[in-house]
Amino acid sequence: MRVSRVGYAAAKGTRHLARERLVLAADGVVGDRRWCFVAARRVLRTVAHPELVGLVLDEVGDELVLSPPGGGPVRAPVVLSGESVTCDYWGREVALELVDGPFAEAASAHLGVSVRLARAPAGGVVYGGSVSLVGAESVAAIGDLDPARVRANIVVETGGVFVEDDWVGRDVAVGSAVVRVVSRTPRCAVLDLDPLTGTRGPGVLAALAALRGTPTLGVDGHVLRPGLVHPGDPVVPAVG
């Protein structure tokens, strides 16, 4: 088994980008959902604001680059405002640091709601495990889908459909890292959103539930041994 794709979104809910490599630290994928947009003391979530998917946010050195659709990129150094805000994220409180600069205006214009950009603690706005994996064959079983729609950190060529389900409770060596898989990943209506535009499309979530009898796809885990993961790296589950 080998890795076919690695990726993450630098800001919660925004475009999920393929990467050349992942750095897995003790607290998860470095850079994954390190940022988020907030409004009225709530973290914006894709299921409620699908327009988020149209935004591309990435870190380039000491700067952030925000690219809204149809507009030029907004690029500026990260300047923390000194303000913090405690927001609700799926029923739990998370403390965030607000960011100054041009990002709020550009994002607000695209989203149609006044927002601020904030920096989150590692794992602060991550719903499930700090690392997510899915089988390429499992994604293909639902239809001709872009793997970015599933928003998994690591896509693996497993050689079979839903093979990764059997990794729950096991340690999986991937690249130079080891991930302890703890649960299957429950899916929501975000699965129905086009990964480039956020446009709601055909019932992918319903198709998944009909195929499996449950809307789960892929697995979540946490980092047992930090390391690097690249496309092409071997994936070796421990013998169960």
Coordinates of N, CA and C in Angstrom, one line a residue:
M1 N 0.8 -1.2 0.0 CA 0.0 0.0 0.0 C 0.9 1.2 0.0
R2 N 0.4 2.3 -0.7 CA 1.2 3.5 -0.8 C 0.3 4.7 -0.8
V3 N 0.9 5.8 -0.4 CA 0.2 7.1 -0.3 C 0.1 7.6 -1.7
S4 N -1.1 8.1 -2.1 CA -1.3 8.7 -3.4 C -1.5 10.2 -3.4
R5 N -1.9 10.7 -2.2 CA -2.1 12.2 -2.1 C -2.0 12.6 -0.6
V6 N -1.4 13.7 -0.4 CA -1.4 14.3 1.0 C -1.9 15.7 0.8
G7 N -2.6 16.2 1.9 CA -3.1 17.6 1.8 C -3.8 18.1 3.1
Y8 N -4.1 19.3 3.1 CA -4.8 20.0 4.2 C -5.3 21.3 3.8
A9 N -6.2 21.9 4.5 CA -6.6 23.3 4.4 C -6.0 24.1 5.5
A10 N -5.3 25.2 5.1 CA -4.6 26.0 6.2 C -5.7 26.7 7.0
A11 N -6.8 27.0 6.5 CA -7.9 27.7 7.2 C -9.1 26.8 7.2
K12 N -9.7 26.6 8.3 CA -10.9 25.8 8.5 C -12.0 26.1 7.4
G13 N -12.3 25.0 6.7 CA -13.4 25.1 5.7 C -13.0 25.6 4.3
T14 N -11.8 26.1 4.2 CA -11.4 26.6 2.9 C -10.9 25.5 2.0
R15 N -10.4 25.9 0.8 CA -10.0 24.9 -0.2 C -9.0 23.9 0.4
H16 N -9.2 22.6 0.2 CA -8.3 21.6 0.6 C -7.3 21.4 -0.5
L17 N -6.0 21.7 -0.2 CA -5.0 21.7 -1.2 C -4.1 20.5 -1.1
A18 N -3.7 19.9 -2.2 CA -2.7 18.8 -2.3 C -1.4 19.4 -1.9
R19 N -0.5 18.7 -1.2 CA 0.8 19.2 -0.8 C 1.9 18.2 -1.3
E20 N 3.1 18.7 -1.3 CA 4.2 17.9 -1.7 C 4.6 16.9 -0.5
R21 N 4.3 17.3 0.7 CA 4.6 16.5 1.8 C 3.7 16.9 3.0
L22 N 3.6 16.1 4.0 CA 3.0 16.4 5.3 C 4.1 16.3 6.4
V23 N 4.0 17.2 7.3 CA 4.8 17.1 8.5 C 3.9 16.7 9.6
L24 N 4.1 15.5 10.2 CA 3.2 15.0 11.3 C 4.0 15.2 12.6
A25 N 3.5 16.2 13.4 CA 4.0 16.4 14.7 C 3.2 15.7 15.8
A26 N 3.6 15.8 17.0 CA 2.9 15.1 18.1 C 1.4 15.5 18.2
D27 N 1.1 16.7 17.8 CA -0.2 17.2 17.9 C -1.0 17.2 16.6
G28 N -0.4 16.6 15.6 CA -1.2 16.5 14.3 C -0.4 17.0 13.1
V29 N -1.1 17.3 12.0 CA -0.5 17.7 10.8 C -0.2 19.2 10.9
V30 N 1.1 19.5 10.7 CA 1.6 20.9 10.9 C 0.9 21.8 9.8
G31 N 0.3 22.8 10.2 CA -0.4 23.8 9.3 C -1.8 23.5 9.0
D32 N -2.3 22.3 9.4 CA -3.7 21.9 9.1 C -4.7 22.7 10.0
R33 N -5.6 23.5 9.4 CA -6.6 24.3 10.1 C -6.0 25.1 11.2
R34 N -4.8 25.7 10.9 CA -4.2 26.6 11.8 C -4.9 27.9 12.0
W35 N -5.7 28.2 11.0 CA -6.5 29.5 10.9 C -8.0 29.2 10.7
C36 N -8.8 30.2 11.1 CA -10.2 30.1 10.8 C -10.8 31.4 10.7
F37 N -12.0 31.5 10.2 CA -12.8 32.7 10.2 C -13.9 32.7 11.2
V38 N -14.1 33.8 11.9 CA -15.0 33.8 13.0 C -16.0 35.0 12.8
A39 N -17.2 34.8 13.3 CA -18.3 35.8 13.3 C -19.2 35.5 14.4
A40 N -19.5 36.6 15.2 CA -20.4 36.5 16.3 C -20.0 35.4 17.3
R41 N -18.7 35.3 17.5 CA -18.1 34.3 18.5 C -18.4 32.9 18.1
R42 N -18.5 32.7 16.8 CA -18.6 31.3 16.3 C -17.6 31.1 15.2
V43 N -17.0 29.9 15.1 CA -16.1 29.5 14.0 C -17.0 29.2 12.8
L44 N -16.7 29.8 11.7 CA -17.4 29.5 10.5 C -17.1 28.0 10.1
R45 N -18.2 27.3 9.8 CA -18.1 25.9 9.3 C -18.6 25.7 7.9
T46 N -18.0 24.9 7.2 CA -18.4 24.7 5.7 C -19.8 24.3 5.6
V47 N -20.3 23.5 6.4 CA -21.7 23.0 6.3 C -22.7 24.1 6.3
A48 N -22.4 25.2 7.1 CA -23.3 26.4 7.1 C -22.8 27.5 6.1
H49 N -21.6 27.5 5.8 CA -21.1 28.5 4.8 C -20.2 27.8 3.7
P50 N -20.9 27.2 2.8 CA -20.2 26.5 1.7 C -19.3 27.4 0.9
E51 N -19.6 28.7 0.9 CA -18.7 29.6 0.1 C -17.3 29.6 0.6
L52 N -17.1 29.1 1.8 CA -15.7 29.0 2.3 C -14.8 28.2 1.4
V53 N -15.3 27.2 0.7 CA -14.5 26.4 -0.2 C -13.9 27.2 -1.3
G54 N -14.6 28.3 -1.7 CA -14.1 29.1 -2.8 C -12.8 29.9 -2.4
L55 N -12.5 30.0 -1.1 CA -11.3 30.7 -0.6 C -10.1 29.8 -0.5
V56 N -9.0 30.3 -1.0 CA -7.7 29.6 -0.8 C -6.8 30.4 0.1
L57 N -6.5 29.8 1.2 CA -5.6 30.5 2.1 C -4.3 29.6 2.3
D58 N -3.2 30.2 2.2 CA -2.0 29.4 2.4 C -0.9 30.3 3.1
E59 N 0.1 29.6 3.7 CA 1.2 30.3 4.3 C 2.4 30.3 3.4
V60 N 3.0 31.4 3.2 CA 4.2 31.5 2.3 C 5.2 32.3 3.2
G61 N 6.1 31.5 3.7 CA 7.1 32.1 4.6 C 6.4 32.7 5.9
D62 N 6.6 34.0 6.1 CA 6.0 34.7 7.2 C 4.7 35.4 6.8
E63 N 4.3 35.1 5.6 CA 3.1 35.8 5.1 C 1.9 34.8 4.9
L64 N 0.7 35.4 4.9 CA -0.5 34.6 4.5 C -0.9 35.2 3.1
V65 N -1.4 34.3 2.3 CA -1.9 34.7 1.0 C -3.4 34.2 0.9
L66 N -4.3 35.1 0.7 CA -5.7 34.7 0.6 C -6.1 35.0 -0.8
S67 N -6.7 34.0 -1.5 CA -7.1 34.2 -2.9 C -8.6 33.9 -3.0
P68 N -9.4 35.0 -3.1 CA -10.9 34.8 -3.3 C -11.1 34.5 -4.8
P69 N -12.2 33.8 -5.1 CA -12.5 33.6 -6.5 C -12.8 34.9 -7.3
G70 N -12.3 35.0 -8.5 CA -12.5 36.1 -9.3 C -11.8 37.4 -8.9
G71 N -10.9 37.3 -7.9 CA -10.1 38.4 -7.5 C -8.7 38.1 -7.3
G72 N -7.8 39.1 -7.2 CA -6.4 38.9 -7.1 C -6.1 38.5 -5.6
P73 N -4.9 37.9 -5.4 CA -4.6 37.4 -4.1 C -4.3 38.6 -3.2
V74 N -4.6 38.4 -1.9 CA -4.3 39.4 -0.9 C -3.2 38.8 0.0
R75 N -2.0 39.5 0.0 CA -0.9 38.9 0.7 C -0.3 39.9 1.7
A76 N -0.1 39.4 2.9 CA 0.4 40.3 3.9 C 1.1 39.5 5.0
P77 N 2.0 40.1 5.8 CA 2.5 39.4 7.0 C 1.4 39.1 8.0
V78 N 1.7 38.1 8.8 CA 0.8 37.8 9.9 C 1.0 38.9 11.0
V79 N -0.1 39.6 11.3 CA 0.0 40.6 12.4 C -1.1 40.3 13.4
L80 N -0.8 39.7 14.6 CA -1.8 39.5 15.6 C -2.2 40.8 16.2
S81 N -3.5 40.9 16.4 CA -4.1 42.2 16.9 C -3.9 42.3 18.4
G82 N -3.5 41.3 19.1 CA -3.5 41.3 20.5 C -4.8 41.0 21.2
E83 N -5.8 40.9 20.4 CA -7.1 40.5 20.9 C -7.3 39.0 20.8
S84 N -8.0 38.5 21.8 CA -8.4 37.1 21.7 C -9.9 37.0 21.9
V85 N -10.4 35.9 21.4 CA -11.9 35.7 21.5 C -12.1 34.2 21.7
T86 N -13.0 33.9 22.6 CA -13.4 32.5 22.8 C -14.7 32.2 22.0
C87 N -14.6 31.2 21.1 CA -15.7 30.9 20.2 C -16.2 29.5 20.5
D88 N -17.4 29.3 20.0 CA -18.0 28.0 20.0 C -17.6 27.2 18.8
Y89 N -17.2 26.0 19.0 CA -16.9 25.1 17.9 C -17.5 23.8 18.2
W90 N -18.6 23.5 17.5 CA -19.3 22.2 17.7 C -19.6 22.0 19.2
G91 N -20.0 23.0 19.9 CA -20.4 22.9 21.3 C -19.3 22.9 22.3
R92 N -18.1 23.2 21.9 CA -17.0 23.4 22.8 C -16.3 24.7 22.6
E93 N -15.8 25.3 23.7 CA -15.1 26.6 23.6 C -13.7 26.4 23.2
V94 N -13.2 27.3 22.3 CA -11.9 27.4 21.9 C -11.4 28.8 21.8
A95 N -10.2 29.1 22.4 CA -9.7 30.4 22.5 C -8.8 30.7 21.2
L96 N -9.1 31.8 20.5 CA -8.5 32.1 19.3 C -7.9 33.5 19.3
E97 N -6.8 33.7 18.6 CA -6.1 35.0 18.5 C -6.5 35.7 17.2
L98 N -7.1 36.9 17.3 CA -7.5 37.6 16.1 C -6.3 38.2 15.3
V99 N -6.5 38.3 14.0 CA -5.4 38.7 13.1 C -5.8 40.0 12.5
D100 N -4.9 41.0 12.4 CA -5.2 42.3 11.7 C -4.8 42.1 10.2
G101 N -5.0 43.1 9.4 CA -4.6 43.1 8.0 C -5.8 43.0 7.1
P102 N -5.5 42.8 5.8 CA -6.6 42.9 4.8 C -7.4 41.7 4.6
F103 N -7.2 40.6 5.3 CA -7.8 39.4 5.1 C -9.3 39.4 5.4
A104 N -9.7 40.1 6.5 CA -11.1 40.1 6.9 C -12.0 40.8 5.9
E105 N -11.5 41.9 5.3 CA -12.3 42.6 4.3 C -12.5 41.7 3.1
A106 N -11.4 41.1 2.6 CA -11.5 40.3 1.4 C -12.4 39.1 1.6
A107 N -12.3 38.4 2.8 CA -13.1 37.2 3.0 C -14.6 37.6 3.2
S108 N -14.8 38.7 3.9 CA -16.2 39.2 4.2 C -16.9 39.5 2.9
A109 N -16.2 40.1 1.9 CA -16.8 40.4 0.6 C -17.2 39.2 -0.1
H110 N -16.4 38.1 0.0 CA -16.8 36.9 -0.7 C -17.9 36.1 0.1
L111 N -17.8 36.1 1.4 CA -18.8 35.3 2.2 C -20.1 36.0 2.4
G112 N -20.1 37.3 2.3 CA -21.4 38.0 2.5 C -21.7 38.1 3.9
V113 N -20.8 38.0 4.8 CA -20.9 38.2 6.2 C -19.6 38.7 6.8
S114 N -19.8 39.6 7.8 CA -18.6 40.2 8.4 C -17.8 39.2 9.2
V115 N -16.6 38.9 8.9 CA -15.8 37.9 9.6 C -14.4 38.5 10.0
R116 N -13.7 37.9 10.9 CA -12.4 38.1 11.2 C -11.6 36.8 11.0
L117 N -10.3 37.0 10.7 CA -9.4 35.9 10.6 C -8.8 35.7 12.0
A118 N -8.7 34.4 12.4 CA -8.1 34.1 13.7 C -7.1 33.0 13.6
R119 N -6.2 32.9 14.5 CA -5.2 31.8 14.6 C -5.7 30.9 15.7
A120 N -5.8 29.6 15.4 CA -6.3 28.6 16.4 C -5.1 27.8 16.9
P121 N -5.3 27.3 18.2 CA -4.3 26.4 18.7 C -4.3 25.1 17.9
A122 N -3.2 24.3 18.0 CA -3.2 23.1 17.2 C -4.3 22.2 17.6
G123 N -5.1 21.8 16.6 CA -6.3 20.9 16.9 C -7.5 21.6 17.4
G124 N -7.4 22.9 17.6 CA -8.5 23.7 18.2 C -9.8 23.7 17.4
V125 N -9.7 23.7 16.0 CA -10.9 23.7 15.2 C -10.9 22.4 14.3
V126 N -10.4 21.3 14.8 CA -10.4 20.1 14.1 C -11.5 19.2 14.7
Y127 N -12.4 18.7 13.9 CA -13.6 18.0 14.5 C -13.2 16.6 15.0
G128 N -12.5 15.9 14.2 CA -12.2 14.5 14.6 C -10.7 14.4 15.1
G129 N -10.1 13.3 14.6 CA -8.7 13.0 15.0 C -7.8 14.0 14.3
S130 N -6.6 14.1 14.8 CA -5.6 15.1 14.3 C -5.0 14.6 12.9
V131 N -5.2 13.4 12.5 CA -4.8 12.9 11.2 C -6.0 12.1 10.6
S132 N -6.3 12.3 9.4 CA -7.3 11.5 8.7 C -6.7 10.8 7.5
L133 N -7.2 9.6 7.3 CA -6.8 8.7 6.2 C -8.0 8.1 5.5
V134 N -7.9 7.9 4.2 CA -8.9 7.3 3.4 C -8.3 6.5 2.3
G135 N -9.0 5.4 1.9 CA -8.5 4.6 0.8 C -9.0 5.2 -0.5
A136 N -8.1 5.3 -1.5 CA -8.5 5.8 -2.8 C -9.6 4.9 -3.4
E137 N -9.5 3.6 -3.2 CA -10.5 2.7 -3.7 C -11.9 3.0 -3.0
S138 N -11.9 3.4 -1.8 CA -13.1 3.6 -1.1 C -13.8 4.9 -1.6
V139 N -13.0 5.9 -1.9 CA -13.5 7.1 -2.6 C -14.1 6.8 -3.9
A140 N -13.4 6.0 -4.7 CA -13.8 5.6 -6.1 C -15.1 4.8 -6.0
A141 N -15.3 4.1 -4.9 CA -16.5 3.2 -4.9 C -17.8 4.0 -4.8
I142 N -17.7 5.3 -4.4 CA -18.9 6.2 -4.3 C -19.2 6.8 -5.6
G143 N -18.2 7.0 -6.4 CA -18.4 7.6 -7.7 C -17.1 8.2 -8.2
D144 N -17.1 9.0 -9.3 CA -15.9 9.6 -9.8 C -15.7 10.9 -9.1
L145 N -15.1 10.8 -7.9 CA -14.9 12.0 -7.0 C -13.5 12.4 -7.0
D146 N -13.3 13.7 -6.9 CA -12.0 14.3 -6.6 C -11.7 14.0 -5.1
P147 N -10.6 13.4 -4.8 CA -10.3 13.1 -3.4 C -10.3 14.3 -2.5
A148 N -10.1 15.5 -3.1 CA -10.2 16.7 -2.3 C -11.6 16.9 -1.6
R149 N -12.6 16.3 -2.2 CA -13.9 16.4 -1.7 C -14.0 15.7 -0.3
V150 N -13.2 14.7 -0.1 CA -13.2 14.0 1.2 C -12.4 14.7 2.2
R151 N -11.5 15.5 1.8 CA -10.7 16.4 2.7 C -9.9 15.6 3.7
A152 N -9.4 14.4 3.3 CA -8.5 13.6 4.1 C -7.1 14.1 4.0
N153 N -6.3 14.0 5.1 CA -4.9 14.4 5.1 C -4.1 13.4 4.2
I154 N -4.5 12.1 4.2 CA -3.7 11.1 3.5 C -4.6 10.2 2.8
V155 N -4.4 10.1 1.5 CA -5.2 9.2 0.6 C -4.2 8.0 0.3
V156 N -4.7 6.8 0.5 CA -3.9 5.6 0.4 C -4.4 4.7 -0.7
E157 N -3.5 4.2 -1.5 CA -3.9 3.1 -2.5 C -3.8 1.8 -1.7
T158 N -5.0 1.3 -1.3 CA -5.1 0.1 -0.4 C -5.2 -1.2 -1.1
G159 N -5.7 -1.1 -2.3 CA -5.9 -2.4 -3.1 C -7.3 -3.0 -2.9
G160 N -8.1 -2.3 -2.1 CA -9.5 -2.8 -1.9 C -10.4 -1.7 -1.3
V161 N -11.7 -2.0 -1.4 CA -12.7 -1.0 -0.9 C -12.8 -1.1 0.6
F162 N -12.8 0.0 1.3 CA -13.0 0.1 2.7 C -12.0 -0.7 3.6
V163 N -10.8 -1.0 3.0 CA -9.8 -1.7 3.7 C -9.4 -1.0 5.0
E164 N -9.4 0.4 4.9 CA -8.9 1.2 6.0 C -9.8 1.0 7.3
D165 N -11.0 0.5 7.1 CA -11.9 0.3 8.3 C -11.2 -0.7 9.3
D166 N -10.4 -1.6 8.7 CA -9.8 -2.6 9.6 C -8.6 -2.1 10.4
W167 N -8.2 -0.8 10.1 CA -7.1 -0.2 10.8 C -7.5 0.3 12.2
V168 N -8.8 0.4 12.5 CA -9.2 1.0 13.8 C -8.6 0.2 14.9
G169 N -8.0 0.8 15.8 CA -7.3 0.1 17.0 C -5.9 -0.3 16.7
R170 N -5.4 0.0 15.5 CA -4.1 -0.5 15.1 C -3.2 0.7 14.8
D171 N -1.9 0.5 14.9 CA -0.9 1.5 14.5 C -0.5 1.3 13.0
V172 N -0.4 2.4 12.3 CA -0.2 2.4 10.9 C 1.1 3.2 10.6
A173 N 2.1 2.5 10.1 CA 3.3 3.3 9.6 C 3.0 3.9 8.3
V174 N 3.3 5.2 8.2 CA 3.0 5.9 6.9 C 4.2 6.9 6.7
G175 N 5.0 6.7 5.7 CA 6.2 7.4 5.5 C 7.1 7.1 6.7
S176 N 7.7 8.1 7.3 CA 8.5 7.9 8.5 C 7.8 8.1 9.8
A177 N 6.4 8.3 9.7 CA 5.6 8.5 10.9 C 4.8 7.2 11.2
V178 N 4.2 7.2 12.4 CA 3.3 6.2 12.8 C 2.1 6.8 13.4
V179 N 0.9 6.4 12.9 CA -0.4 6.9 13.3 C -1.2 5.8 14.0
R180 N -1.7 6.1 15.1 CA -2.6 5.2 15.8 C -4.0 5.5 15.4
V181 N -4.7 4.6 14.7 CA -6.0 4.9 14.2 C -7.0 4.5 15.3
V182 N -8.0 5.4 15.5 CA -8.9 5.3 16.7 C -10.4 5.1 16.3
S183 N -10.7 5.6 15.1 CA -12.2 5.6 14.8 C -12.4 5.7 13.3
R184 N -13.6 5.3 12.8 CA -14.0 5.6 11.5 C -14.5 7.0 11.4
T185 N -14.4 7.6 10.3 CA -14.7 9.1 10.1 C -16.2 9.2 9.7
P186 N -17.0 9.8 10.6 CA -18.4 10.1 10.2 C -18.4 11.3 9.2
R187 N -19.3 11.2 8.2 CA -19.4 12.3 7.2 C -20.7 13.1 7.3
C188 N -20.6 14.3 6.8 CA -21.8 15.2 6.9 C -22.0 15.7 5.5
A189 N -22.9 16.7 5.4 CA -23.3 17.3 4.1 C -22.2 18.0 3.3
V190 N -21.0 18.2 4.0 CA -19.9 18.8 3.3 C -19.5 17.9 2.1
L191 N -19.7 16.6 2.2 CA -19.4 15.6 1.2 C -20.1 15.9 -0.1
D192 N -21.2 16.6 -0.1 CA -22.0 17.0 -1.3 C -21.5 18.3 -1.9
L193 N -20.5 18.9 -1.4 CA -20.0 20.2 -1.9 C -18.9 20.0 -2.9
D194 N -19.0 20.7 -4.0 CA -17.9 20.7 -5.0 C -16.6 21.2 -4.3
P195 N -15.5 20.5 -4.4 CA -14.3 20.9 -3.7 C -13.6 22.2 -4.2
L196 N -14.0 22.7 -5.3 CA -13.4 23.9 -5.8 C -14.3 25.1 -5.6
T197 N -15.6 24.9 -5.7 CA -16.6 26.1 -5.7 C -17.5 26.1 -4.4
G198 N -17.7 24.9 -3.8 CA -18.6 24.8 -2.7 C -20.0 24.6 -3.1
T199 N -20.3 24.6 -4.5 CA -21.6 24.4 -5.0 C -22.2 23.0 -4.5
R200 N -23.4 23.0 -4.0 CA -24.0 21.7 -3.6 C -24.4 20.9 -4.8
G201 N -24.0 19.7 -4.8 CA -24.3 18.9 -6.0 C -25.1 17.6 -5.7
P202 N -24.9 16.6 -6.4 CA -25.7 15.4 -6.2 C -25.5 14.7 -4.9
G203 N -26.3 13.9 -4.4 CA -26.3 13.3 -3.1 C -25.2 12.3 -2.8
V204 N -24.0 12.8 -2.7 CA -22.9 11.9 -2.4 C -23.0 11.3 -1.0
L205 N -23.4 12.1 -0.1 CA -23.6 11.6 1.3 C -24.7 10.5 1.3
A206 N -25.8 10.7 0.6 CA -26.8 9.7 0.5 C -26.3 8.4 -0.1
A207 N -25.5 8.6 -1.2 CA -25.0 7.4 -1.9 C -24.1 6.6 -1.0
L208 N -23.3 7.3 -0.2 CA -22.4 6.7 0.7 C -23.2 5.9 1.8
A209 N -24.2 6.5 2.3 CA -25.0 5.9 3.4 C -25.7 4.6 2.8
A210 N -26.2 4.8 1.5 CA -26.9 3.6 0.9 C -25.9 2.5 0.6
L211 N -24.7 2.8 0.2 CA -23.7 1.8 -0.1 C -23.2 1.1 1.2
R212 N -23.1 1.8 2.3 CA -22.5 1.3 3.5 C -23.4 0.9 4.6
G213 N -24.6 1.6 4.5 CA -25.5 1.5 5.6 C -25.2 2.4 6.7
T214 N -24.2 3.2 6.6 CA -23.8 4.2 7.5 C -22.9 5.3 6.8
P215 N -23.0 6.5 7.2 CA -22.3 7.6 6.5 C -20.9 7.7 7.0
T216 N -20.1 6.7 7.0 CA -18.7 6.8 7.4 C -17.8 6.5 6.2
L217 N -16.6 7.2 6.2 CA -15.7 7.0 5.1 C -14.3 7.4 5.6
G218 N -13.3 6.5 5.6 CA -12.0 6.8 6.1 C -11.9 6.6 7.6
V219 N -10.8 7.0 8.1 CA -10.5 6.8 9.5 C -9.7 8.0 10.1
D220 N -9.9 8.2 11.4 CA -9.2 9.2 12.1 C -8.2 8.6 13.1
G221 N -7.1 9.3 13.4 CA -6.2 8.9 14.4 C -5.4 10.0 14.9
H222 N -4.4 9.6 15.7 CA -3.4 10.6 16.2 C -2.0 10.1 16.0
V223 N -1.1 11.1 16.1 CA 0.3 10.8 15.8 C 1.0 10.1 16.9
L224 N 1.5 8.9 16.7 CA 2.2 8.1 17.7 C 3.7 8.4 17.6
R225 N 4.2 8.5 16.3 CA 5.6 8.8 16.1 C 5.6 9.9 15.0
P226 N 6.1 11.1 15.3 CA 6.2 12.2 14.3 C 7.1 11.8 13.2
G227 N 6.8 12.4 12.0 CA 7.6 12.1 10.8 C 7.1 12.8 9.6
L228 N 7.6 12.5 8.4 CA 7.2 13.1 7.2 C 6.5 12.0 6.3
V229 N 5.5 12.6 5.5 CA 4.7 11.7 4.6 C 4.7 12.4 3.3
H230 N 5.1 11.6 2.2 CA 5.1 12.1 0.9 C 4.2 11.2 0.0
P231 N 3.6 11.7 -1.1 CA 3.0 10.7 -2.1 C 4.1 9.7 -2.5
G232 N 3.6 8.5 -2.6 CA 4.5 7.4 -2.9 C 5.1 6.6 -1.8
D233 N 5.0 7.2 -0.6 CA 5.5 6.5 0.6 C 4.7 5.2 0.9
P234 N 5.4 4.2 1.5 CA 4.7 3.0 1.9 C 3.8 3.2 3.1
V235 N 2.7 2.4 3.1 CA 1.8 2.4 4.3 C 1.7 1.0 4.8
V236 N 2.0 0.8 6.1 CA 2.1 -0.6 6.6 C 1.4 -0.6 7.9
P237 N 0.1 -1.2 7.9 CA -0.6 -1.4 9.2 C 0.1 -2.5 10.0
A238 N 0.1 -2.3 11.4 CA 0.5 -3.3 12.2 C -0.4 -4.5 12.1
V239 N 0.1 -5.7 12.3 CA -0.7 -6.9 12.3 C -1.7 -6.8 13.4
G240 N -3.0 -7.0 13.1 CA -4.1 -6.9 14.1 C -4.3 -8.2 14.8

